[in-house]
Amino acid sequence: MPEEKNAAVVADALVQNTAQRDAAKQDLVRKHAGEAAFFDVDNTLMKGASLFHVARKMYERKAFTLSQAAGFAWKQFKFVMRGENMEDVHSVRDSALTLAAGITVDDIKALGEEVYDEMIESRIWPGTKALAEQHLRVGRKVWLVTATPIEVATVISTRLGLTGALGTVGEVDEGVYTGKLVGDILHGPAKAIAVQLVADREGLDLDHCWAYSDSANDIPLLTMVGHPVVINPDAKLRRHARENNWPVYDFRSGRRAATLGLKAATVGGAVYGLWRGFAKFRGPRI
């Protein structure tokens, strides 16, 4: 029958188109074998520090006090305004380790899913996400490299359809965090070491790989790849990028006006704003 013949022709065409697309995809994968892109998370993929949002969610669950929450908030405020500071990074790390002791791995994984849905997804820079998707589209692997706990980094990577994540690993005993790290926080030079290990394992040619970051602390990572790219840079990294002719993307709309407004604000006003930001999560007053 004519209808059956037409249906068969259409089915054959669909199969051929699918086969052609699959073949083209495999060609891309082969063409870019040995290539990958590595993205920092905080202030590069998303606005602010992901660990801050983990801490805020833990506060909602009454894992620590309001005064401790205010400390996290103040560090987040400084991080958004001036970029990473090693003293603050280590302070947040030590506080987070203390607070994590006794929490189960399953709880942190569930918390990571909630944090992504409620706080991180809306803070992802569309421009950075588009860059990651472009790498995936041509067949490159894309990894996150971040000081964020590996459980949270893995959630972000999975939700965005990326290849995987490298993050800070907490020591676990019988499914419960001990409050210690396995190794050190994945930050600064430690990121470069981790990426080299991935490159060795995956057979990557770092001269044909990309790395993206906002912080001068990640210069060791950026200089080890053939294609360093700077996103939303701090002042030191911006100077370094200019001196070395690295590409720079800045997705922070209204950044200059916001900075001038914040500099004009009093310290008391800033602290009050931080307090109000956390107060909405305290629940009803008794």
Coordinates of C-alpha atoms in Angstrom, one line a residue:
M1 CA 0.0 0.0 0.0
P2 CA 1.2 3.6 -0.8
E3 CA 0.8 4.6 2.9
E4 CA 3.0 1.8 4.1
K5 CA 5.6 2.5 1.5
N6 CA 5.7 6.2 2.4
A7 CA 6.0 5.3 6.1
A8 CA 8.9 3.0 5.3
V9 CA 10.7 5.8 3.3
V10 CA 10.2 8.2 6.2
A11 CA 11.5 5.7 8.7
D12 CA 14.6 5.0 6.6
A13 CA 15.3 8.7 6.3
L14 CA 15.0 9.1 10.1
V15 CA 17.4 6.2 10.6
Q16 CA 19.9 7.7 8.1
N17 CA 19.7 11.1 9.7
T18 CA 20.3 9.7 13.1
A19 CA 23.3 7.6 11.9
Q20 CA 24.7 10.7 10.2
R21 CA 24.3 12.8 13.3
D22 CA 26.0 10.0 15.4
A23 CA 28.8 9.7 12.9
A24 CA 29.3 13.5 12.9
K25 CA 29.4 13.5 16.7
Q26 CA 32.0 10.7 16.8
D27 CA 34.1 12.7 14.3
L28 CA 34.0 15.7 16.6
V29 CA 35.0 13.5 19.6
R30 CA 37.9 12.1 17.6
K31 CA 38.9 15.5 16.3
H32 CA 39.1 16.9 19.8
A33 CA 40.5 13.9 21.6
G34 CA 43.0 15.0 24.2
E35 CA 41.3 18.3 24.7
A36 CA 39.3 19.5 27.7
A37 CA 38.1 22.7 29.5
F38 CA 38.5 23.3 33.2
F39 CA 36.2 25.8 34.9
D40 CA 36.5 27.4 38.3
V41 CA 33.1 27.8 40.1
D42 CA 33.0 30.7 42.5
N43 CA 32.7 34.1 40.7
T44 CA 33.6 32.3 37.4
L45 CA 30.6 30.0 36.8
M46 CA 28.4 31.6 39.4
K47 CA 28.1 34.8 41.2
G48 CA 29.6 34.6 44.7
A49 CA 30.9 31.7 46.7
S50 CA 29.1 28.3 46.5
L51 CA 30.3 27.4 50.0
F52 CA 28.5 30.4 51.4
H53 CA 25.2 29.0 50.1
V54 CA 26.0 25.6 51.6
A55 CA 26.6 27.3 54.9
R56 CA 23.3 29.3 54.6
K57 CA 21.4 26.1 54.0
M58 CA 23.1 24.5 57.0
Y59 CA 22.0 27.5 59.0
E60 CA 18.4 26.9 58.0
R61 CA 18.8 23.4 59.4
K62 CA 20.1 24.9 62.7
A63 CA 23.6 23.5 62.2
F64 CA 25.2 26.7 63.7
T65 CA 24.4 30.0 65.2
L66 CA 23.4 33.4 63.8
S67 CA 26.7 34.9 64.8
Q68 CA 28.5 32.2 62.8
A69 CA 26.2 32.8 59.9
A70 CA 27.0 36.5 60.0
G71 CA 30.7 35.7 59.7
F72 CA 30.0 33.6 56.6
A73 CA 27.9 36.5 55.2
W74 CA 30.6 39.0 55.8
K75 CA 33.2 36.9 54.0
Q76 CA 30.7 36.4 51.1
F77 CA 30.2 40.1 50.9
K78 CA 34.0 40.7 50.6
F79 CA 34.4 37.8 48.2
V80 CA 31.8 39.3 45.7
M81 CA 33.3 42.8 46.0
R82 CA 37.1 42.1 45.8
G83 CA 37.5 38.4 44.9
E84 CA 39.2 35.6 46.8
N85 CA 41.4 36.3 49.8
M86 CA 43.5 33.3 51.1
E87 CA 42.9 34.3 54.8
D88 CA 39.1 34.3 54.2
V89 CA 39.3 31.0 52.2
H90 CA 41.1 29.2 55.0
S91 CA 38.9 30.7 57.6
V92 CA 35.8 29.5 55.8
R93 CA 37.4 26.1 55.3
D94 CA 38.2 25.7 59.0
S95 CA 34.7 26.8 60.0
A96 CA 33.1 24.5 57.5
L97 CA 35.1 21.5 58.6
T98 CA 34.2 22.0 62.2
L99 CA 30.5 22.4 61.4
A100 CA 30.6 19.3 59.1
A101 CA 31.9 16.9 61.7
G102 CA 29.2 14.3 62.5
I103 CA 27.1 15.0 59.4
T104 CA 26.4 12.1 57.1
V105 CA 27.5 11.9 53.5
D106 CA 23.9 11.3 52.4
D107 CA 22.8 14.5 54.2
I108 CA 25.5 16.6 52.4
K109 CA 24.5 15.1 49.0
A110 CA 20.8 16.0 49.6
L111 CA 21.8 19.4 50.8
G112 CA 23.8 19.9 47.7
E113 CA 20.7 19.2 45.5
E114 CA 18.7 21.7 47.5
V115 CA 21.4 24.4 47.4
Y116 CA 21.6 24.0 43.6
D117 CA 17.9 24.3 43.1
E118 CA 17.3 27.1 45.5
M119 CA 20.4 29.2 45.4
I120 CA 23.0 28.3 42.8
E121 CA 21.1 27.7 39.6
S122 CA 19.8 31.3 39.5
R123 CA 23.3 32.7 40.1
I124 CA 25.0 30.9 37.2
W125 CA 26.5 33.3 34.7
P126 CA 24.7 32.6 31.3
G127 CA 27.9 33.6 29.5
T128 CA 30.1 31.1 31.3
K129 CA 27.5 28.4 30.9
A130 CA 27.4 29.1 27.2
L131 CA 31.2 28.7 27.0
A132 CA 31.0 25.4 28.7
E133 CA 28.2 24.2 26.5
Q134 CA 30.2 25.2 23.4
H135 CA 33.1 23.0 24.5
L136 CA 30.7 20.1 25.0
R137 CA 29.1 20.7 21.6
V138 CA 32.4 20.2 19.8
G139 CA 33.3 17.1 21.7
R140 CA 35.6 18.3 24.5
K141 CA 35.3 17.2 28.1
V142 CA 34.4 19.8 30.6
W143 CA 35.4 19.7 34.3
L144 CA 34.7 21.9 37.2
V145 CA 37.8 22.6 39.5
T146 CA 36.8 24.2 42.8
A147 CA 37.5 24.5 46.5
T148 CA 33.8 23.7 47.0
P149 CA 33.1 20.2 48.6
I150 CA 33.2 17.5 46.0
E151 CA 29.6 16.5 46.7
V152 CA 28.3 20.0 45.9
A153 CA 30.6 20.4 42.9
T154 CA 29.4 17.0 41.5
V155 CA 25.8 18.2 41.8
I156 CA 26.6 21.4 39.8
S157 CA 28.5 19.4 37.2
T158 CA 25.7 16.8 36.8
R159 CA 22.9 19.3 36.6
L160 CA 24.8 21.2 33.9
G161 CA 25.6 18.0 31.9
L162 CA 29.4 18.4 32.3
T163 CA 31.9 15.6 32.3
G164 CA 32.8 15.8 36.0
A165 CA 34.1 17.8 38.9
L166 CA 37.2 18.1 41.1
G167 CA 36.5 19.5 44.5
T168 CA 37.7 19.5 48.1
V169 CA 37.3 16.0 49.7
G170 CA 36.3 15.6 53.3
E171 CA 37.4 12.6 55.3
V172 CA 34.6 10.1 55.9
D173 CA 34.4 7.4 58.5
E174 CA 31.4 4.9 58.3
G175 CA 29.4 7.4 56.2
V176 CA 30.0 10.4 58.5
Y177 CA 32.3 13.3 58.1
T178 CA 35.1 13.5 60.6
G179 CA 35.9 17.2 60.3
K180 CA 39.2 16.6 58.5
L181 CA 40.2 16.8 54.9
V182 CA 41.7 14.2 52.6
G183 CA 44.7 16.2 51.4
D184 CA 44.1 19.9 51.4
I185 CA 41.5 22.4 50.1
L186 CA 41.4 22.4 46.3
H187 CA 42.6 25.9 45.9
G188 CA 45.4 27.8 44.1
P189 CA 48.3 25.6 43.2
A190 CA 46.4 22.5 44.4
K191 CA 44.1 23.0 41.4
A192 CA 47.0 22.8 39.0
I193 CA 48.2 19.5 40.6
A194 CA 44.7 18.0 40.4
V195 CA 44.3 19.0 36.7
Q196 CA 47.7 17.5 35.9
L197 CA 46.5 14.2 37.5
V198 CA 43.3 14.3 35.4
A199 CA 45.3 15.0 32.3
D200 CA 47.7 12.1 32.9
R201 CA 44.7 9.7 33.6
E202 CA 42.6 10.9 30.6
G203 CA 45.5 11.3 28.2
L204 CA 44.9 15.0 27.7
D205 CA 47.3 17.4 26.0
L206 CA 47.3 20.4 28.2
D207 CA 48.7 22.6 25.4
H208 CA 45.3 22.0 23.7
C209 CA 43.2 22.5 26.8
W210 CA 41.3 25.5 28.2
A211 CA 41.1 26.9 31.8
Y212 CA 38.7 29.6 33.1
S213 CA 39.0 31.5 36.4
D214 CA 38.3 34.9 38.0
S215 CA 41.1 34.8 40.6
A216 CA 44.9 35.5 40.6
N217 CA 45.1 32.5 42.9
D218 CA 44.4 30.3 39.9
I219 CA 47.3 31.6 37.8
P220 CA 49.2 28.3 38.3
L221 CA 46.1 26.5 36.7
L222 CA 45.8 29.1 33.9
T223 CA 49.4 29.1 32.9
M224 CA 49.6 25.3 32.6
V225 CA 47.1 25.1 29.7
G226 CA 47.4 26.4 26.1
H227 CA 44.2 28.5 26.3
P228 CA 43.9 30.4 29.5
V229 CA 40.7 32.5 29.7
V230 CA 39.8 35.1 32.4
I231 CA 36.2 35.6 33.6
N232 CA 35.1 38.4 36.0
P233 CA 38.7 38.9 37.1
D234 CA 40.0 40.4 40.3
A235 CA 42.3 43.4 39.8
K236 CA 45.5 41.3 40.0
L237 CA 44.4 38.7 37.5
R238 CA 43.1 41.5 35.1
R239 CA 46.6 43.0 35.1
H240 CA 48.2 39.6 34.5
A241 CA 45.8 38.8 31.7
R242 CA 46.5 42.2 30.0
E243 CA 50.3 41.7 30.3
N244 CA 50.0 38.2 28.8
N245 CA 47.3 38.9 26.2
W246 CA 44.8 36.5 27.6
P247 CA 41.1 36.7 26.7
V248 CA 38.9 38.4 29.3
Y249 CA 35.2 38.1 29.7
D250 CA 33.3 40.2 32.3
F251 CA 29.6 39.2 32.8
R252 CA 29.0 41.5 35.8
S253 CA 26.4 44.0 34.5
G254 CA 26.3 47.3 36.3
R255 CA 29.4 46.3 38.2
R256 CA 30.9 49.9 38.3
A257 CA 27.7 51.5 39.5
A258 CA 27.2 48.8 42.1
T259 CA 30.8 49.2 43.4
L260 CA 30.5 53.0 43.7
G261 CA 27.2 52.6 45.6
L262 CA 28.7 50.1 48.0
K263 CA 31.7 52.3 48.7
A264 CA 29.4 55.1 49.5
A265 CA 27.5 53.0 52.0
T266 CA 28.4 53.0 55.7
V267 CA 29.8 49.9 57.3
G268 CA 26.8 49.9 59.6
G269 CA 24.5 49.8 56.6
A270 CA 26.4 47.0 55.0
V271 CA 26.3 44.9 58.1
Y272 CA 22.6 45.6 58.5
G273 CA 22.0 44.4 55.0
L274 CA 23.8 41.2 55.7
W275 CA 21.8 40.7 58.9
R276 CA 18.6 41.2 57.0
G277 CA 19.7 38.8 54.3
F278 CA 20.1 36.1 56.9
A279 CA 17.2 37.1 59.0
K280 CA 14.7 35.9 56.4
F281 CA 16.0 32.4 57.0
R282 CA 15.6 32.5 60.8
G283 CA 12.0 31.6 60.8
P284 CA 9.3 33.3 62.9
R285 CA 10.3 35.0 66.1
I286 CA 9.0 33.7 69.4

